[in-house]
Amino acid sequence: MTQTRFGYTLMTEQSGPKDLVRHAVEAERRGFDLEVCSDHYFPWLTAQGHAPYAWSVLGAVAHATERVGLMTYVTCPTVRYHPAVVAQKAATLQLLADGRFTLGLGSGENLNEHVVGEGWPTVDTRQAMLAEAMQVIRMLLTGELVDHHGDYFDVASARIWDLPEQGVEFAVAVGGEQAVELLAPLADHLVTTEPSTDLIESWNSTVGAPQIGTAARAIGQIPICWDPDREAAVARAHDQFRWFAGGWSVNADLPTTSGFAAASKFVRPEDVAEQIPCGPDLDAIVEAVRPYWEAGFTDVALVQVGGDHQDAFLEQCAEPLLEKLRAAAP
C-alpha cells in the first residue's frame, strides 16, 4: 500500500483568483502532494465572499506549478456545463498540467447550477444525468467524432482536437450504495467527504469498479481552522463554515447564500468546533484526519478556513502539520 497523500484545497469560495494561484504555488513548495479546487458560481455564505471561475484558476495553477497533482473537487457536468464542454476543458487542462490533472465530477449543488435557469432535478435524475455525462466525456476524450442522442444530452458532430497522450482519469463523488452501483464502474477514483469504510467496501464490491488501494484512489476532504488563537479560529469557522453542519442532503438543494444563512441560523460556534478542529493544536488536526486513512482513503485534502488566513497557515503550519500527518499515517 502506498503512503497516504495529503492535499491542499484551493477553495474558490473564500479567495480571489490571483490569491488562489499564489497559494497553490506556496502549497506545492511546502510539500503538499495534490491540490483540489472547488468549482462554484456562489460561495456558501456571503462572509466567504468569492467565486472565481475554477477552470481559469486551474489553468494558471497548472502553468505556475511543476509537481503537485491537480483536481476539480468537483465539477458538475450536467446543468451549468454541457459534458461536451467539460471534455474540452479537461483535455486542455491535462495538456497544461503535463498529466497531473484528475477530473473530479459530481451531481452538483443547486447553489451553483440554478444560475442558468434550467431548474433543479431530483437526486435520482441528477445521478442518471451524471452517468450519461461521464459516458459522453469518455467518448470525446478518445478524439473520435461523436454524435450522441441520449436521455439527457445531445452531442452533434463534436470532436476534441487537442488531446493529452495520457488521457484524463475521472474521480466521482458518491454518497450511497445506489450512486456507487451506478457510477463506480464509470470512474477511475472515488471522491467523498465522509470517512466511510462502508462506502469503500461498497465501491470495491461493485462489479466493474476499479479497486481502491490498488488501481483506484479514495480522495477525501476535511475542513480545519488553524490559528494561534483558538477562540479566533472558532469564531472564524462559525462565520464562514457553519453551513457545513447542514449535511449533504441540505447542502445540495439550497439555491442561495441567503438560504444557507437561514438554514444555519441556529448553529452555534461550539457546534462548529465539534465538527471542525480549531486552533493551534496540530495533534488535534491529525486525530481529526485519522479516520480517513483508517477507513482506507488514499488521499485527504485539507481545507484551511478563511481566505485571509492562508498565508499564515502555509508559512507557519503546513510543514510541521504535514510532518505529523505523514508520521501517523500508513
Short mmCIF file of C-alpha atoms in Angstrom, two decimals:
data_model
loop_
_atom_site.label_atom_id
_atom_site.label_comp_id
_atom_site.label_asym_id
_atom_site.label_seq_id
_atom_site.Cartn_x
_atom_site.Cartn_y
_atom_site.Cartn_z
CA MET A 1 0.00 0.00 0.00
CA THR A 2 1.35 3.40 -0.95
CA GLN A 3 1.82 6.23 1.54
CA THR A 4 -1.27 8.33 2.20
CA ARG A 5 -1.19 11.54 0.17
CA PHE A 6 -2.19 14.88 1.66
CA GLY A 7 -3.70 17.71 -0.31
CA TYR A 8 -4.42 21.41 -0.08
CA THR A 9 -7.78 22.83 -1.12
CA LEU A 10 -7.95 25.82 -3.44
CA MET A 11 -11.32 26.97 -2.13
CA THR A 12 -12.71 29.36 -4.69
CA GLU A 13 -15.46 30.45 -2.30
CA GLN A 14 -13.01 32.20 0.03
CA SER A 15 -10.22 33.64 -2.15
CA GLY A 16 -9.87 35.56 -5.38
CA PRO A 17 -8.13 34.14 -8.48
CA LYS A 18 -4.68 35.69 -8.07
CA ASP A 19 -4.53 34.71 -4.41
CA LEU A 20 -5.55 31.15 -5.27
CA VAL A 21 -2.70 30.82 -7.75
CA ARG A 22 -0.25 32.28 -5.25
CA HIS A 23 -1.48 29.89 -2.55
CA ALA A 24 -1.16 26.96 -4.97
CA VAL A 25 2.49 27.74 -5.65
CA GLU A 26 3.25 28.06 -1.95
CA ALA A 27 1.35 24.88 -1.07
CA GLU A 28 3.46 22.96 -3.57
CA ARG A 29 6.62 24.49 -2.11
CA ARG A 30 5.56 23.50 1.39
CA GLY A 31 5.20 19.86 0.37
CA PHE A 32 1.55 19.07 -0.33
CA ASP A 33 1.04 16.14 -2.70
CA LEU A 34 -2.04 17.38 -4.51
CA GLU A 35 -4.27 20.43 -4.82
CA VAL A 36 -8.01 20.15 -5.26
CA CYS A 37 -10.12 23.06 -6.47
CA SER A 38 -13.79 23.72 -5.83
CA ASP A 39 -15.91 24.75 -8.84
CA HIS A 40 -18.53 27.22 -7.61
CA TYR A 41 -20.62 30.05 -9.01
CA PHE A 42 -21.67 31.15 -5.49
CA PRO A 43 -19.95 30.98 -2.10
CA TRP A 44 -21.83 29.04 0.57
CA LEU A 45 -22.17 32.14 2.74
CA THR A 46 -21.77 35.83 1.94
CA ALA A 47 -19.00 36.05 4.54
CA GLN A 48 -16.78 33.89 2.32
CA GLY A 49 -17.09 36.49 -0.40
CA HIS A 50 -15.64 34.89 -3.58
CA ALA A 51 -16.42 32.62 -6.50
CA PRO A 52 -13.94 32.98 -9.42
CA TYR A 53 -14.05 30.57 -12.35
CA ALA A 54 -12.25 27.41 -11.27
CA TRP A 55 -11.06 26.37 -14.73
CA SER A 56 -9.24 29.65 -15.35
CA VAL A 57 -7.65 29.37 -11.93
CA LEU A 58 -6.56 25.78 -12.56
CA GLY A 59 -5.08 26.70 -15.94
CA ALA A 60 -2.93 29.33 -14.26
CA VAL A 61 -2.04 26.92 -11.43
CA ALA A 62 -1.04 24.23 -13.92
CA HIS A 63 1.37 26.69 -15.55
CA ALA A 64 2.73 28.01 -12.24
CA THR A 65 3.36 24.64 -10.54
CA GLU A 66 5.52 21.69 -11.51
CA ARG A 67 4.96 18.66 -9.29
CA VAL A 68 1.70 18.75 -7.39
CA GLY A 69 -1.35 16.80 -8.58
CA LEU A 70 -4.37 18.89 -9.61
CA MET A 71 -8.06 18.07 -9.46
CA THR A 72 -11.52 19.59 -9.67
CA TYR A 73 -13.33 18.86 -6.41
CA VAL A 74 -15.82 18.67 -8.01
CA THR A 75 -17.29 19.78 -11.32
CA CYS A 76 -20.94 19.16 -12.20
CA PRO A 77 -21.09 18.32 -15.94
CA THR A 78 -24.87 18.31 -16.32
CA VAL A 79 -26.63 21.67 -15.85
CA ARG A 80 -24.34 24.71 -15.79
CA TYR A 81 -21.87 22.94 -18.10
CA HIS A 82 -22.66 20.63 -21.01
CA PRO A 83 -20.49 17.48 -20.87
CA ALA A 84 -19.03 18.23 -24.32
CA VAL A 85 -17.64 21.49 -22.92
CA VAL A 86 -16.28 19.74 -19.81
CA ALA A 87 -14.47 17.24 -22.04
CA GLN A 88 -12.73 20.06 -23.92
CA LYS A 89 -11.79 21.85 -20.68
CA ALA A 90 -10.42 18.67 -19.11
CA ALA A 91 -8.31 17.79 -22.15
CA THR A 92 -6.84 21.30 -22.32
CA LEU A 93 -6.08 21.41 -18.61
CA GLN A 94 -4.39 18.00 -18.75
CA LEU A 95 -2.11 19.29 -21.50
CA LEU A 96 -1.23 22.36 -19.44
CA ALA A 97 -0.63 20.19 -16.35
CA ASP A 98 1.57 17.64 -18.17
CA GLY A 99 -0.54 14.74 -16.95
CA ARG A 100 -1.06 15.90 -13.34
CA PHE A 101 -4.81 16.57 -13.62
CA THR A 102 -7.70 14.39 -12.46
CA LEU A 103 -11.25 15.32 -13.45
CA GLY A 104 -13.36 15.25 -10.30
CA LEU A 105 -17.07 15.02 -11.12
CA GLY A 106 -20.26 15.14 -9.09
CA SER A 107 -24.02 15.59 -9.38
CA GLY A 108 -23.77 19.21 -8.24
CA GLU A 109 -25.44 21.66 -5.90
CA ASN A 110 -28.43 23.87 -6.64
CA LEU A 111 -26.38 26.78 -5.23
CA ASN A 112 -24.25 26.79 -8.39
CA GLU A 113 -26.42 25.16 -11.03
CA HIS A 114 -29.56 27.27 -10.60
CA VAL A 115 -27.89 30.26 -12.30
CA VAL A 116 -28.64 29.04 -15.83
CA GLY A 117 -32.38 28.78 -15.13
CA GLU A 118 -32.82 25.14 -16.10
CA GLY A 119 -34.35 24.02 -12.81
CA TRP A 120 -33.01 21.51 -10.29
CA PRO A 121 -33.74 17.82 -10.89
CA THR A 122 -34.37 15.20 -8.22
CA VAL A 123 -31.35 13.31 -6.88
CA ASP A 124 -32.12 10.16 -8.92
CA THR A 125 -32.32 12.21 -12.10
CA ARG A 126 -29.13 14.09 -11.24
CA GLN A 127 -27.25 10.83 -10.82
CA ALA A 128 -28.61 9.45 -14.10
CA MET A 129 -27.58 12.68 -15.84
CA LEU A 130 -24.10 12.40 -14.31
CA ALA A 131 -23.72 8.82 -15.55
CA GLU A 132 -24.64 9.81 -19.10
CA ALA A 133 -22.39 12.88 -18.93
CA MET A 134 -19.43 10.72 -17.88
CA GLN A 135 -20.01 8.44 -20.85
CA VAL A 136 -20.17 11.43 -23.20
CA ILE A 137 -16.92 12.85 -21.82
CA ARG A 138 -15.21 9.45 -22.18
CA MET A 139 -16.27 9.23 -25.81
CA LEU A 140 -14.99 12.69 -26.62
CA LEU A 141 -11.65 12.09 -24.92
CA THR A 142 -10.94 9.37 -27.48
CA GLY A 143 -10.54 12.08 -30.11
CA GLU A 144 -13.18 10.49 -32.32
CA LEU A 145 -16.05 12.39 -33.92
CA VAL A 146 -19.01 11.95 -31.58
CA ASP A 147 -22.72 12.03 -32.29
CA HIS A 148 -24.81 11.21 -29.25
CA HIS A 149 -28.54 11.43 -28.63
CA GLY A 150 -29.26 10.28 -25.11
CA ASP A 151 -31.88 10.66 -22.43
CA TYR A 152 -30.47 13.98 -21.23
CA PHE A 153 -27.79 15.19 -23.65
CA ASP A 154 -27.32 15.63 -27.37
CA VAL A 155 -23.90 15.92 -28.98
CA ALA A 156 -23.73 16.78 -32.68
CA SER A 157 -20.53 16.06 -34.64
CA ALA A 158 -18.22 17.02 -31.79
CA ARG A 159 -14.50 16.29 -31.60
CA ILE A 160 -11.73 17.30 -29.20
CA TRP A 161 -8.73 18.36 -31.27
CA ASP A 162 -6.08 18.85 -28.58
CA LEU A 163 -5.80 15.63 -26.58
CA PRO A 164 -3.32 14.62 -23.87
CA GLU A 165 -1.49 11.38 -24.64
CA GLN A 166 -2.07 10.03 -21.14
CA GLY A 167 -5.80 10.74 -21.21
CA VAL A 168 -7.78 12.09 -18.25
CA GLU A 169 -8.78 9.99 -15.26
CA PHE A 170 -12.17 10.53 -13.61
CA ALA A 171 -12.90 10.73 -9.89
CA VAL A 172 -16.59 10.69 -9.00
CA ALA A 173 -18.31 11.95 -5.86
CA VAL A 174 -20.70 9.39 -4.36
CA GLY A 175 -22.50 9.15 -1.05
CA GLY A 176 -24.52 5.95 -1.03
CA GLU A 177 -24.87 2.45 -2.43
CA GLN A 178 -27.18 3.44 -5.27
CA ALA A 179 -24.75 6.07 -6.51
CA VAL A 180 -21.81 3.69 -6.15
CA GLU A 181 -23.55 0.96 -8.14
CA LEU A 182 -24.35 3.38 -10.97
CA LEU A 183 -21.18 5.48 -11.09
CA ALA A 184 -18.23 3.44 -9.80
CA PRO A 185 -17.91 1.34 -12.99
CA LEU A 186 -17.68 4.58 -15.00
CA ALA A 187 -14.93 6.16 -12.88
CA ASP A 188 -11.27 5.69 -12.00
CA HIS A 189 -11.37 7.02 -8.43
CA LEU A 190 -13.77 7.75 -5.55
CA VAL A 191 -14.48 11.15 -4.02
CA THR A 192 -16.38 11.61 -0.77
CA THR A 193 -16.20 13.91 2.23
CA GLU A 194 -17.11 11.32 4.89
CA PRO A 195 -14.52 8.81 6.18
CA SER A 196 -16.77 5.82 5.48
CA THR A 197 -15.35 2.30 5.47
CA ASP A 198 -18.74 1.02 4.28
CA LEU A 199 -18.59 3.26 1.21
CA ILE A 200 -15.15 1.98 0.22
CA GLU A 201 -16.26 -1.61 0.75
CA SER A 202 -19.36 -0.96 -1.35
CA TRP A 203 -17.21 0.52 -4.12
CA ASN A 204 -14.77 -2.40 -4.08
CA SER A 205 -17.60 -4.94 -4.21
CA THR A 206 -19.26 -3.28 -7.22
CA VAL A 207 -18.80 -5.20 -10.46
CA GLY A 208 -16.65 -3.22 -12.89
CA ALA A 209 -15.33 -0.75 -10.33
CA PRO A 210 -11.54 -0.25 -10.11
CA GLN A 211 -10.32 -1.42 -6.72
CA ILE A 212 -9.42 1.21 -4.14
CA GLY A 213 -5.97 0.56 -2.74
CA THR A 214 -4.60 -0.89 -5.98
CA ALA A 215 -5.98 0.61 -9.19
CA ALA A 216 -8.16 3.35 -7.66
CA ARG A 217 -7.76 6.13 -5.12
CA ALA A 218 -10.27 7.24 -2.48
CA ILE A 219 -9.97 11.00 -2.10
CA GLY A 220 -11.47 12.68 0.96
CA GLN A 221 -11.60 16.23 2.23
CA ILE A 222 -11.79 17.78 5.70
CA PRO A 223 -12.07 21.40 6.86
CA ILE A 224 -9.71 22.66 9.54
CA CYS A 225 -9.33 26.11 11.07
CA TRP A 226 -5.75 26.51 12.24
CA ASP A 227 -4.96 29.68 14.14
CA PRO A 228 -2.60 30.52 17.04
CA ASP A 229 -5.73 31.77 18.88
CA ARG A 230 -8.35 29.04 19.34
CA GLU A 231 -11.18 31.49 20.10
CA ALA A 232 -10.43 33.38 16.89
CA ALA A 233 -10.40 30.09 14.98
CA VAL A 234 -13.78 29.03 16.36
CA ALA A 235 -15.29 32.44 15.56
CA ARG A 236 -13.96 32.32 12.00
CA ALA A 237 -15.12 28.75 11.42
CA HIS A 238 -18.60 29.70 12.65
CA ASP A 239 -18.71 32.83 10.49
CA GLN A 240 -17.63 31.12 7.28
CA PHE A 241 -18.27 27.38 7.66
CA ARG A 242 -21.41 26.90 9.75
CA TRP A 243 -23.18 25.73 6.56
CA PHE A 244 -21.07 22.58 6.92
CA ALA A 245 -23.35 21.41 9.76
CA GLY A 246 -26.32 21.02 7.41
CA GLY A 247 -25.25 17.76 5.83
CA TRP A 248 -25.15 16.91 2.16
CA SER A 249 -28.89 16.37 1.66
CA VAL A 250 -29.44 20.00 2.67
CA ASN A 251 -26.34 21.44 1.03
CA ALA A 252 -27.18 20.03 -2.40
CA ASP A 253 -30.63 21.59 -2.60
CA LEU A 254 -30.47 25.13 -1.17
CA PRO A 255 -30.24 27.68 -4.01
CA THR A 256 -28.68 30.83 -2.48
CA THR A 257 -26.35 32.18 0.18
CA SER A 258 -29.40 33.61 1.99
CA GLY A 259 -30.84 30.10 2.11
CA PHE A 260 -27.68 28.79 3.74
CA ALA A 261 -27.65 31.72 6.17
CA ALA A 262 -31.23 30.90 7.21
CA ALA A 263 -30.58 27.15 7.42
CA SER A 264 -27.55 27.69 9.66
CA LYS A 265 -29.06 30.48 11.76
CA PHE A 266 -29.19 28.41 14.94
CA VAL A 267 -25.82 26.67 14.54
CA ARG A 268 -23.66 27.74 17.48
CA PRO A 269 -19.88 28.30 17.49
CA GLU A 270 -19.45 25.31 19.79
CA ASP A 271 -21.42 23.16 17.31
CA VAL A 272 -18.97 24.08 14.55
CA ALA A 273 -15.97 23.46 16.82
CA GLU A 274 -17.24 19.92 17.44
CA GLN A 275 -17.08 19.20 13.71
CA ILE A 276 -14.02 21.21 12.66
CA PRO A 277 -10.68 21.16 14.53
CA CYS A 278 -9.99 24.76 15.52
CA GLY A 279 -6.89 26.41 16.94
CA PRO A 280 -3.14 25.75 17.14
CA ASP A 281 -3.18 22.07 18.24
CA LEU A 282 -1.66 20.11 15.33
CA ASP A 283 -2.19 16.81 17.11
CA ALA A 284 -5.93 17.54 17.23
CA ILE A 285 -5.90 18.06 13.46
CA VAL A 286 -4.06 14.76 12.96
CA GLU A 287 -6.68 12.98 15.07
CA ALA A 288 -9.48 14.57 13.03
CA VAL A 289 -7.86 13.33 9.80
CA ARG A 290 -7.04 9.86 11.16
CA PRO A 291 -10.47 8.29 10.42
CA TYR A 292 -9.85 8.79 6.69
CA TRP A 293 -6.76 6.64 6.40
CA GLU A 294 -8.18 4.17 8.90
CA ALA A 295 -11.21 3.81 6.59
CA GLY A 296 -8.92 3.11 3.63
CA PHE A 297 -8.64 6.52 2.00
CA THR A 298 -5.52 7.04 -0.09
CA ASP A 299 -5.73 10.86 -0.29
CA VAL A 300 -7.02 13.53 2.10
CA ALA A 301 -7.29 17.21 1.15
CA LEU A 302 -7.32 19.83 3.90
CA VAL A 303 -9.46 22.97 3.72
CA GLN A 304 -7.99 25.79 5.79
CA VAL A 305 -10.96 28.00 6.71
CA GLY A 306 -10.56 31.70 5.92
CA GLY A 307 -9.21 33.24 2.73
CA ASP A 308 -7.24 35.86 4.65
CA HIS A 309 -5.53 33.19 6.75
CA GLN A 310 -3.98 31.05 4.01
CA ASP A 311 -0.61 32.80 4.04
CA ALA A 312 -0.13 32.31 7.78
CA PHE A 313 -1.29 28.69 7.54
CA LEU A 314 1.10 27.89 4.71
CA GLU A 315 4.02 29.72 6.31
CA GLN A 316 3.64 28.58 9.92
CA CYS A 317 1.58 25.41 9.95
CA ALA A 318 1.80 23.47 6.69
CA GLU A 319 5.23 21.86 7.04
CA PRO A 320 5.01 20.76 10.69
CA LEU A 321 1.44 19.55 10.13
CA LEU A 322 2.43 17.51 7.07
CA GLU A 323 5.31 16.03 9.05
CA LYS A 324 2.93 14.92 11.81
CA LEU A 325 0.37 13.58 9.35
CA ARG A 326 2.95 11.54 7.45
CA ALA A 327 4.40 10.18 10.67
CA ALA A 328 0.97 9.00 11.79
CA ALA A 329 -0.48 7.74 8.51
CA PRO A 330 0.35 4.39 6.86
#
